C-alpha positions in Angstrom: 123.5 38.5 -29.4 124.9 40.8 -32.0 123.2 42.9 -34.5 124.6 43.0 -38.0 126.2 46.5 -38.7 124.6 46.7 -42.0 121.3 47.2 -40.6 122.5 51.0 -39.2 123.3 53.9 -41.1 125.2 57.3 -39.6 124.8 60.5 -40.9 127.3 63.4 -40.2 126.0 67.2 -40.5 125.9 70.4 -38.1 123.8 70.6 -35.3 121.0 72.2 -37.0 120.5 69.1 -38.8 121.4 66.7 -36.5 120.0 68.5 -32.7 116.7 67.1 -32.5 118.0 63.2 -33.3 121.4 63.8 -31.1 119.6 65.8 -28.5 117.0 62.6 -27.8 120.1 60.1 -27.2 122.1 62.5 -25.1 118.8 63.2 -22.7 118.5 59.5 -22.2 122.2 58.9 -21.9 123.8 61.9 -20.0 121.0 63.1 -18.2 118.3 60.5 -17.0 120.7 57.1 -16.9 123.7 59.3 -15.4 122.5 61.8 -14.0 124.6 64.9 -15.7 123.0 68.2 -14.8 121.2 69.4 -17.7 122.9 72.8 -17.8 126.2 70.8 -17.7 125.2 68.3 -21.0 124.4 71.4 -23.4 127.0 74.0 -24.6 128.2 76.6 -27.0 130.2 74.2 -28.9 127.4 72.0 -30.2 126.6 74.9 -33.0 130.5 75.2 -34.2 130.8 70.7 -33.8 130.5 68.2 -36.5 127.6 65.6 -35.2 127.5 62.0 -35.8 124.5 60.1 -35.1 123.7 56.4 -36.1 120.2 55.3 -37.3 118.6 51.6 -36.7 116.0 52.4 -40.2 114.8 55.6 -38.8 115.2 55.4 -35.3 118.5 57.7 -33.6 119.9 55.1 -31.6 123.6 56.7 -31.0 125.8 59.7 -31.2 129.1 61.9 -30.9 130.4 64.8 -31.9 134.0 66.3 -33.4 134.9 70.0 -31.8 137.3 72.3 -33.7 140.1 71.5 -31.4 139.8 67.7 -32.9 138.3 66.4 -29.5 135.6 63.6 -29.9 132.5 64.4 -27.1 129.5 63.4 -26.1 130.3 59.7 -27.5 126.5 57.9 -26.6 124.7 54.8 -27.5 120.9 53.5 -26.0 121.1 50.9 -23.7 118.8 48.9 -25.4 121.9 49.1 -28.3 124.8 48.4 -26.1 127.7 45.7 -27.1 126.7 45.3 -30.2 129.2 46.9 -32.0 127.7 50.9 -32.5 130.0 52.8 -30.2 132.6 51.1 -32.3 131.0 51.7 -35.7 130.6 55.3 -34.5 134.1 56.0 -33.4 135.6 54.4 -36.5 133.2 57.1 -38.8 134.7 59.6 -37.1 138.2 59.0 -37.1 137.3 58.5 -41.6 136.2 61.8 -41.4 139.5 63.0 -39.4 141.5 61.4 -41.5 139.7 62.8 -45.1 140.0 66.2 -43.2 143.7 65.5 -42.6 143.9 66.2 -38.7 147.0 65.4 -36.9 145.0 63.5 -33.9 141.7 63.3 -32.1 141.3 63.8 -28.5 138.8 63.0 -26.2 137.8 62.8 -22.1 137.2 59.0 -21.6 134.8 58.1 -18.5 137.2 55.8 -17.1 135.3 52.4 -17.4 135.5 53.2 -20.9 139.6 52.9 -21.6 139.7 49.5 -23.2 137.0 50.5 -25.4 139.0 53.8 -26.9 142.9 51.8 -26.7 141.2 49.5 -29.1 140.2 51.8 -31.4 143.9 53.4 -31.3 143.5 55.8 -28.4 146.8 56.0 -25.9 145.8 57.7 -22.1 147.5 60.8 -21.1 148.0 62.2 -18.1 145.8 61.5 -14.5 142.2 60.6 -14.1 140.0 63.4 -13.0 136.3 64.1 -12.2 134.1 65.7 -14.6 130.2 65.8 -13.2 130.9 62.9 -10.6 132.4 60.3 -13.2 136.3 59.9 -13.2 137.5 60.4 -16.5 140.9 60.1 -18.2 142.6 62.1 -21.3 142.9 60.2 -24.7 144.7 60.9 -27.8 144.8 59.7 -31.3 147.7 60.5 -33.8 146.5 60.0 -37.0 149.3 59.2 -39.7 149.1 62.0 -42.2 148.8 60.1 -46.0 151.7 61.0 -48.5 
């Protein structure tokens, strides 16, 4: 079954405006469903990021957020929302906003299982798989064609 994308809106601001909603979804995803140590999940880099989070009416149902260094982290959707087209509908917001902000790429750490998902969206693996909190994860980048 899959939910029509115009039923979700995403909002992007700093963390101050965007912790509590972003905070919720990464509790359930990171740390109850995978386990992450919580000192692990939160970091100095939220307060300096550009968060994403998607809204079904008012409820936070997904999020991700853009670091200085162009890397997209802390990509997470509820279960309950899965393969319906949100991670997606996320991802392609955020690359939007690269693009109106004229980066040269994105990066990110994929969890592994997650490849196909991020090569679809333009993504291209670099280098070796490694482990980051237990769950092997791979290097991803992005070019993003500069507009002329």
């Amino acid at each position: 079954m899959s939910a029509a994308t115009e039923m979700f809106s995403i909002k992007n601001a700093s963390w101050d405006q965007l912790q509590q909603d972003a905070k919720l979804i990464r509790e359930l995803v990171f740390i109850a469903e995978q386990n992450i140590p919580e000192q692990d999940e939160w970091d100095d880099q939220d307060a300096i990021s550009q968060h994403f989070v998607v809204y079904d009416q008012d409820q936070p149902i997904a999020t991700a957020r853009l670091l200085q260094n162009h890397s997209v982290g802390r990509v997470a959707v509820l279960n309950a929302y899965r393969g319906q087209g949100i991670g997606r509908l996320i991802m392609l917001e955020i690359i939007a906003y690269a693009k109106k902000q004229a980066y040269p790429f994105l990066q990110l750490s994929s969890q592994v299982h997650a490849i196909s998902f991020y090569e679809k969206l333009g993504f291209i693996v670099r280098g070796d798989e490694y482990d980051e909190c237990g769950i092997p994860h791979i290097e991803m980048i992005m070019p993003i064609l500069r507009q002329i």
